[in-house]
Coordinates of C-alpha atoms in Angstrom, one line a residue:
X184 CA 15.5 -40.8 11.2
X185 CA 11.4 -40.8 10.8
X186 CA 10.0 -37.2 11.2
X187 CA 7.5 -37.5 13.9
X188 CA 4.7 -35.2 13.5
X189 CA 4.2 -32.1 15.7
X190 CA 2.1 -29.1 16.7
X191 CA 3.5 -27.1 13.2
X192 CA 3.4 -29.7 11.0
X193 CA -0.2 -30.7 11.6
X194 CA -1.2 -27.0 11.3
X195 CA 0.5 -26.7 8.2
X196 CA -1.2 -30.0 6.5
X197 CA -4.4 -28.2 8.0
X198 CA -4.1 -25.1 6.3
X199 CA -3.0 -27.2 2.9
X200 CA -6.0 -29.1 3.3
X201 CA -8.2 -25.7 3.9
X202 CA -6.8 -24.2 0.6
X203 CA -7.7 -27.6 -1.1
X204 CA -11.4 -27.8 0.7
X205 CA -11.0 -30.9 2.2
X206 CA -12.5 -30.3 5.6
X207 CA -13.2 -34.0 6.1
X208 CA -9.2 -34.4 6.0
X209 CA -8.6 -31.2 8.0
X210 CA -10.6 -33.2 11.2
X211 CA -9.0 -36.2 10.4
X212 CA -5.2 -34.4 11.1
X213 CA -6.9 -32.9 14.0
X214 CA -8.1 -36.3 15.6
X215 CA -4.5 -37.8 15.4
X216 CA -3.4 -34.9 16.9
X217 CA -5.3 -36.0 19.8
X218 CA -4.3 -39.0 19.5
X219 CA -1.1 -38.2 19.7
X220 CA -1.4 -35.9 22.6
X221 CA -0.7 -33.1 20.6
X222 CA -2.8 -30.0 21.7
X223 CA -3.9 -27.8 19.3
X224 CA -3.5 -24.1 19.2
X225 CA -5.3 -21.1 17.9
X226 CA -4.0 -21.3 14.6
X227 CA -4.5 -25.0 13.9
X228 CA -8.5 -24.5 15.3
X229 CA -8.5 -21.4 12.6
X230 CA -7.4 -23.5 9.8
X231 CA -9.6 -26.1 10.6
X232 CA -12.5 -24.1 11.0
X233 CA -11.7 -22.2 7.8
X234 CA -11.6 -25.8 6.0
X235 CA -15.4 -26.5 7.5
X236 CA -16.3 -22.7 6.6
X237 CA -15.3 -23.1 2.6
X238 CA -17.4 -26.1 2.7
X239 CA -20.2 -25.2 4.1
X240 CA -19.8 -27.6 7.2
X241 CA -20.6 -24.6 9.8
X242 CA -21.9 -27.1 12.3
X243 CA -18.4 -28.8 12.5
X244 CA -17.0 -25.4 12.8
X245 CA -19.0 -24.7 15.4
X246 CA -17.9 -27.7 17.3
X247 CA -14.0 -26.9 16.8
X248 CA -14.9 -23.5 18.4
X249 CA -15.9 -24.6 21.7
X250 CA -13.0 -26.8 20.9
X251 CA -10.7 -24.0 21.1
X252 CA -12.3 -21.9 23.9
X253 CA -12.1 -25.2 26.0
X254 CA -8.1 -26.4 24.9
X255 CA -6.2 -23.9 23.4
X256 CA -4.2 -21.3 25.5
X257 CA -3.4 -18.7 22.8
X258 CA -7.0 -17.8 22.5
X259 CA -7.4 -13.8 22.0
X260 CA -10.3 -11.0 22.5
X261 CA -9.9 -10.6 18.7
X262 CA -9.8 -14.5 17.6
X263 CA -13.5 -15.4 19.3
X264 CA -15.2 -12.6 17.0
X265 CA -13.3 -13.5 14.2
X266 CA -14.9 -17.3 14.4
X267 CA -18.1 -16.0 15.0
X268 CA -18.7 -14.2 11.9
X269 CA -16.6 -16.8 9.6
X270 CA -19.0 -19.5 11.0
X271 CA -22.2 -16.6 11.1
X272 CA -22.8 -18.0 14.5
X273 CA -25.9 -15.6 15.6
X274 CA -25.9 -16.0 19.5
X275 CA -26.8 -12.5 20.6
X276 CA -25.3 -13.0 24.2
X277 CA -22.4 -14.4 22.8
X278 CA -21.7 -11.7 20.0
X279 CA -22.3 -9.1 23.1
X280 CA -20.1 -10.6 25.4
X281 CA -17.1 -11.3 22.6
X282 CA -17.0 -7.7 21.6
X283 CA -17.2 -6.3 25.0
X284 CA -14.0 -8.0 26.2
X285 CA -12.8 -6.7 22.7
X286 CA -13.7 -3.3 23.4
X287 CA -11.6 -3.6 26.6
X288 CA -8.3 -5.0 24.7
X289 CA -8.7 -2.1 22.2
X290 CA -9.1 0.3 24.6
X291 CA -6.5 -0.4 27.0
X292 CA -3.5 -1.1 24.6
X293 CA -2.2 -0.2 20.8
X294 CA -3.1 -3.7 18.8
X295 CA -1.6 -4.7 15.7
X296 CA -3.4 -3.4 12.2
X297 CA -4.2 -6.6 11.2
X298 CA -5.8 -7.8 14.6
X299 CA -7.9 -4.8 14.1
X300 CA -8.9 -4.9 10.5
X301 CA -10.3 -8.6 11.4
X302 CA -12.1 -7.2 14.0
X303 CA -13.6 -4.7 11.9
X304 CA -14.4 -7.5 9.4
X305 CA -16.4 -9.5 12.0
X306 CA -18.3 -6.8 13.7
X307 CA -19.8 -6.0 9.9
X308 CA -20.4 -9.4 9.4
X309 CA -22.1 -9.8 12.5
X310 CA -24.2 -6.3 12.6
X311 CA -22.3 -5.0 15.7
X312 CA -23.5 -2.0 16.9
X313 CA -22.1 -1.8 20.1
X314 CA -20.5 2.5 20.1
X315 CA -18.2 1.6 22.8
X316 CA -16.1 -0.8 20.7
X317 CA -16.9 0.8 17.3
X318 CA -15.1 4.4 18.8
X319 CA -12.7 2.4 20.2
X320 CA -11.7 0.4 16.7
X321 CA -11.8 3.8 15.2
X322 CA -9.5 5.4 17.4
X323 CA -7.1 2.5 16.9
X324 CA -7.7 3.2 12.9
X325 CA -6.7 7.3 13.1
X326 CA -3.3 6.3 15.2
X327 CA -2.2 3.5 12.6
X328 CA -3.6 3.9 9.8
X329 CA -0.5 4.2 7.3
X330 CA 0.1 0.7 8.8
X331 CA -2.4 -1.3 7.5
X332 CA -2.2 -3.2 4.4
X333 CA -5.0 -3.1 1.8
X334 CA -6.1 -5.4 1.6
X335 CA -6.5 -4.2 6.2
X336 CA -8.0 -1.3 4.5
X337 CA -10.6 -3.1 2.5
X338 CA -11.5 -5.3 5.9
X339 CA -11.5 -2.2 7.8
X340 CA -14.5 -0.6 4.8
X341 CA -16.4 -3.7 4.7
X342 CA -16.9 -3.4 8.5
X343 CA -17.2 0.2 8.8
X344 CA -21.1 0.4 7.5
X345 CA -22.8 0.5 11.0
X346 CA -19.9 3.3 13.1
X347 CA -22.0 6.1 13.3
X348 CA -18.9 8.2 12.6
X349 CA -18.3 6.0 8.9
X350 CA -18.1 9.5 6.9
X351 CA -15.5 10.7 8.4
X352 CA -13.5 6.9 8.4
X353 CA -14.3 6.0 4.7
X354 CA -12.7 10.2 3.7
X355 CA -9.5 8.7 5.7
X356 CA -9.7 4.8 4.2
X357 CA -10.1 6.6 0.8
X358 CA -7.4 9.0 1.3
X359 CA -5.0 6.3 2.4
X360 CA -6.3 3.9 -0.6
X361 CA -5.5 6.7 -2.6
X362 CA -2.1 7.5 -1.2
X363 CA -1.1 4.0 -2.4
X364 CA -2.0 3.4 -5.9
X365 CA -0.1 7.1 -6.3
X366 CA 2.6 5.0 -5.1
X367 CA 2.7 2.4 -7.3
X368 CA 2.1 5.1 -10.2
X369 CA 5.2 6.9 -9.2
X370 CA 7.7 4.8 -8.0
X371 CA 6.9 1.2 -8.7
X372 CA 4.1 1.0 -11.7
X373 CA 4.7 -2.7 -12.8
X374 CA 2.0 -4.7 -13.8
X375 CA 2.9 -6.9 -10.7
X376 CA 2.6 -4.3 -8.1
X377 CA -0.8 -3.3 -9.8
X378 CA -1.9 -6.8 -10.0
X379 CA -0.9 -7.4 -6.2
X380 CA -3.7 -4.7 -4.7
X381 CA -6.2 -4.5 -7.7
X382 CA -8.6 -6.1 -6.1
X383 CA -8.8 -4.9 -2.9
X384 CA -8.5 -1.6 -3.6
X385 CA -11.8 -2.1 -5.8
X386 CA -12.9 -3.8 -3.0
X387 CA -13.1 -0.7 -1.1
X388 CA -14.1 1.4 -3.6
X389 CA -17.4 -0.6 -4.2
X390 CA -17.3 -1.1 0.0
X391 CA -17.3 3.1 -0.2
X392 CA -19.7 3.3 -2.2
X393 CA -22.3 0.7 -0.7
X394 CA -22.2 3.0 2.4
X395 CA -22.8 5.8 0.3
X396 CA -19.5 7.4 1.5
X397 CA -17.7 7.5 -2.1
X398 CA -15.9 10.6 -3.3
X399 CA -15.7 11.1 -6.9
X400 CA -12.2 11.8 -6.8
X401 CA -11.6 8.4 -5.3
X402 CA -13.2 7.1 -8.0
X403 CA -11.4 8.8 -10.6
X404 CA -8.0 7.8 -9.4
X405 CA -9.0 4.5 -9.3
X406 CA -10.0 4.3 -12.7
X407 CA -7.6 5.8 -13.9
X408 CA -4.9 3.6 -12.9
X409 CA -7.2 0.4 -13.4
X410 CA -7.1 2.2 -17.3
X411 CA -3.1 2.0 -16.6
X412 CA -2.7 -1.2 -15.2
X413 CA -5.4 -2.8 -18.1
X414 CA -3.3 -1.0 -20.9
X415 CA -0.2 -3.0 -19.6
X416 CA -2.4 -6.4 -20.2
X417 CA -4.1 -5.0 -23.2
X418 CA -0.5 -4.4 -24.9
X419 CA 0.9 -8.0 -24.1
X420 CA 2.7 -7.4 -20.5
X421 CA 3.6 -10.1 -18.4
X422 CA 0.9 -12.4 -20.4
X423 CA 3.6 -15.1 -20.7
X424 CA 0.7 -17.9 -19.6
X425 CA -1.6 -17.1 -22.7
X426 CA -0.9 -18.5 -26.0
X427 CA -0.2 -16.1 -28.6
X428 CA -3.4 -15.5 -30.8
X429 CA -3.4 -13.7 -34.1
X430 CA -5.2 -10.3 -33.2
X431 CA -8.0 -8.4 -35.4
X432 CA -7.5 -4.7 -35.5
X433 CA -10.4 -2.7 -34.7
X434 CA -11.6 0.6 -33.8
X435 CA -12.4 1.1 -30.0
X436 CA -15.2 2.7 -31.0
X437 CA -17.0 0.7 -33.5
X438 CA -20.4 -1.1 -32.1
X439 CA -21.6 -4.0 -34.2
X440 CA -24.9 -4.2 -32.3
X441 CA -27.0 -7.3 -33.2
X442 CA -30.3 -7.1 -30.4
X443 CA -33.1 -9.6 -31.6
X444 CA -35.5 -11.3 -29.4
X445 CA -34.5 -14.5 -29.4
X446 CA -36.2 -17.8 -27.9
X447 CA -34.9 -20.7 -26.0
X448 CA -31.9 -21.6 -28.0
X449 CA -29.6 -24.7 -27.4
X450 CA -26.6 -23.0 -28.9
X451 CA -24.9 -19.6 -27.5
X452 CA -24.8 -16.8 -29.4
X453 CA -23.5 -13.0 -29.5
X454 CA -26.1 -10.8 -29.2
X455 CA -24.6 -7.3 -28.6
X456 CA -21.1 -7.0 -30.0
X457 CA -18.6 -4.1 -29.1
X458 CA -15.2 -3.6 -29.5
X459 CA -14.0 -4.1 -26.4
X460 CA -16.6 -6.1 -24.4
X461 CA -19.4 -8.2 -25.9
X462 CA -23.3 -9.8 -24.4
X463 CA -23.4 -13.3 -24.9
X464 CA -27.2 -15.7 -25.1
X465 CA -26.1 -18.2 -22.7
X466 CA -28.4 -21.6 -23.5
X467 CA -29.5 -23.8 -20.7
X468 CA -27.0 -26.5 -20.4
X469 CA -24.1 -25.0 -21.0
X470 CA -22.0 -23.9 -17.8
X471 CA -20.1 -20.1 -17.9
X472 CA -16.4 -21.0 -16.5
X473 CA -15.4 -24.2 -14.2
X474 CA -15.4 -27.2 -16.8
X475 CA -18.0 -29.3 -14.6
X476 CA -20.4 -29.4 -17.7
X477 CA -19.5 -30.5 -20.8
X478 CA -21.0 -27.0 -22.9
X479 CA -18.7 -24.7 -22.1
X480 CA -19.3 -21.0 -22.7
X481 CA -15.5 -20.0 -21.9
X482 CA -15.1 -22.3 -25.3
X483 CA -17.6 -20.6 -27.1
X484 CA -15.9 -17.2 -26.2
X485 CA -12.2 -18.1 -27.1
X486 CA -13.2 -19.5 -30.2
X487 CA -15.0 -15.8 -31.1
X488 CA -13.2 -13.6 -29.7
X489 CA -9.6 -15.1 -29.6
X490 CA -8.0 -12.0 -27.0
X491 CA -5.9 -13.0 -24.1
X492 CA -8.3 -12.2 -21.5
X493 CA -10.4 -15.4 -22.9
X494 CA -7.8 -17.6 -21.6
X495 CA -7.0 -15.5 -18.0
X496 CA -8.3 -17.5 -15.3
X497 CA -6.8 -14.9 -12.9
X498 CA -9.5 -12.3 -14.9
X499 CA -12.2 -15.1 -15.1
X500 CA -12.1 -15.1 -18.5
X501 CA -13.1 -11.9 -18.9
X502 CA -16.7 -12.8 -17.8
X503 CA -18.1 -10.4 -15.6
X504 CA -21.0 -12.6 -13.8
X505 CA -22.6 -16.5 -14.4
X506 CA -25.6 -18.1 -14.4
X507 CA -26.4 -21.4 -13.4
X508 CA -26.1 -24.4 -15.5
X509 CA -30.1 -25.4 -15.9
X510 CA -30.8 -21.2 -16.8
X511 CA -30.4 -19.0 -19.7
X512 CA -30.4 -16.0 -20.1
X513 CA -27.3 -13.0 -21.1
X514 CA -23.5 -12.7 -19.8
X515 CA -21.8 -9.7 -19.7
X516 CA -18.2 -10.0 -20.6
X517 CA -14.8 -8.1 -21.3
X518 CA -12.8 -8.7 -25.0
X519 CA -9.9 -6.6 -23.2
X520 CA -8.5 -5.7 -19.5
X521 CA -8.8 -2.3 -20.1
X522 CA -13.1 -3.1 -20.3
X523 CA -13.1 -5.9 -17.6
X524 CA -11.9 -3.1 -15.1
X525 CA -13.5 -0.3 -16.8
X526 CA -17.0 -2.9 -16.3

């Protein structure tokens, strides 16, 4: 029998098409769904609107938002905000009148962690200030808060910046950041559990300290398990996707430091070489990571270097930043996991 399409499996060929970023075939699925008579629901509009998002089409995402206010029937208080700040739609009345019904949801019931880590995502992004619904996401935080996720924790810090009571919020996220990489150190320190939060729990380290609410010991016990968890790599630990290299020994703390002042080149170079982490003279021309240029500095690094991190796409190489193609100028990167986190 011929599979006829349906509500699930158009939102599923959505959502493959968002994670692809082809937003031109996302609205193409969505126009046979109407079509087809097919209506749409809230997680089919998301998906589409996340496809338009990633590729900058925020006009079209716009559209499929007053799409989805107008068809769908499984629209939420916390789904409108969420739109809003993925497509940075800046209507003041609207912004107002999306977080006051949210204020009202979050005040008359217990909603789920996630539903109100995205809501603390949005009213960062957005620059909501509105004390009514910020107390009343806090609140909702204190009562659940071994519930959420990190990477809920790491929404919740991003969004936190503008709640008047963020001290005392960022001392809990932190404690409860905390609580979970002592966790992993304790009972489950594989380098797939650490892999699995790494970066969000960084993510709300740096989140911390942006709004200037960082504790030092946070910061210590997150480096010191990003020292564990880059050990593990260092020493060859599920690594089974990177070719094995013959490896130079060398002292972690030797410095072979080679600064000149150099002028425009066409070749790169090393200019300040360490142990564990190295400057590079990036030429115009050549292209950090991404193989759309033909001068490839990710070459250039494998060929002097030679450590596994230089072929981790997972840890971008070990490259801590880029440039773009038509500049020069210096790129910082790691010879080691230990440095990439350490950096």
């Amino acid at each position: 029998d011929k599979l006829l399409p349906d509500v699930i499996t158009c939102t599923s060929t959505i959502s493959a098409c968002e994670k692809g970023g082809e937003w031109q075939q996302a609205l193409g699925v969505l126009a046979a769904m109407r079509r087809l008579n097919l209506v749409p629901n809230i997680i089919t509009f998301s998906a589409a609107i996340s496809a338009c998002e990633v590729c900058g089409q925020l006009s079209r995402g716009g559209d499929l938002l007053w799409e989805a206010i107008t068809v769908a029937t499984d629209v939420s208080e916390a789904w409108l905000p969420w739109a809003l700040a993925k497509l940075r739609i800046l209507d003041l009345q609207l912004i107002h009148f999306a977080f006051a019904e949210a204020a009202v949801l979050l005040q008359a019931s217990k909603q789920a962690p996630e539903r109100v880590a995205l809501l603390w995502w949005a009213s960062g992004m957005l620059g909501v200030s509105n004390a009514l619904f910020l107390d009343a996401l806090a609140h909702q935080n204190r009562v659940q808060i071994s519930e959420l996720t990190v990477q809920d924790l790491l929404m919740t810090a991003w969004g936190a910046t503008t709640h008047t009571a963020r001290f005392t919020l960022y001392r809990t996220l932190q404690f409860e950041s905390s609580s979970r990489l002592q966790e992993i150190v304790k009972h489950d320190f594989s380098v797939g559990a650490w892999k699995h939060i790494k970066e969000d729990v960084l993510g709300v380290l740096w989140a911390c300290n942006f709004a200037g609410c960082m504790s030092q010991r946070f910061l210590e016990e997150v480096q010191h398990v990003m020292y564990q968890g880059g050990l593990s790599l260092d020493s060859g630990l599920d690594l089974r996707m990177v070719p094995e290299l013959p490896r130079r020994a060398y002292d972690e703390r030797e410095a072979l430091v080679r600064i000149e002042v150099f002028a425009m080149e066409s070749e790169p170079r090393v200019v300040l070489d360490f142990a564990d982490r190295a400057v590079l003279l990036k030429p115009p021309g050549w292209e950090v990571r991404n193989q759309a240029a033909s001068h490839q500095l990710v070459k250039y690094m494998q060929a002097v270097s030679q450590r596994p991190i230089a072929y981790d796409p997972k840890h971008r190489y070990g490259f801590l930043h880029r440039l773009d193609v038509p500049s020069s100028g210096l790129i910082l990167a790691a010879k080691s996991y230990q440095a990439f986190f350490n950096l």
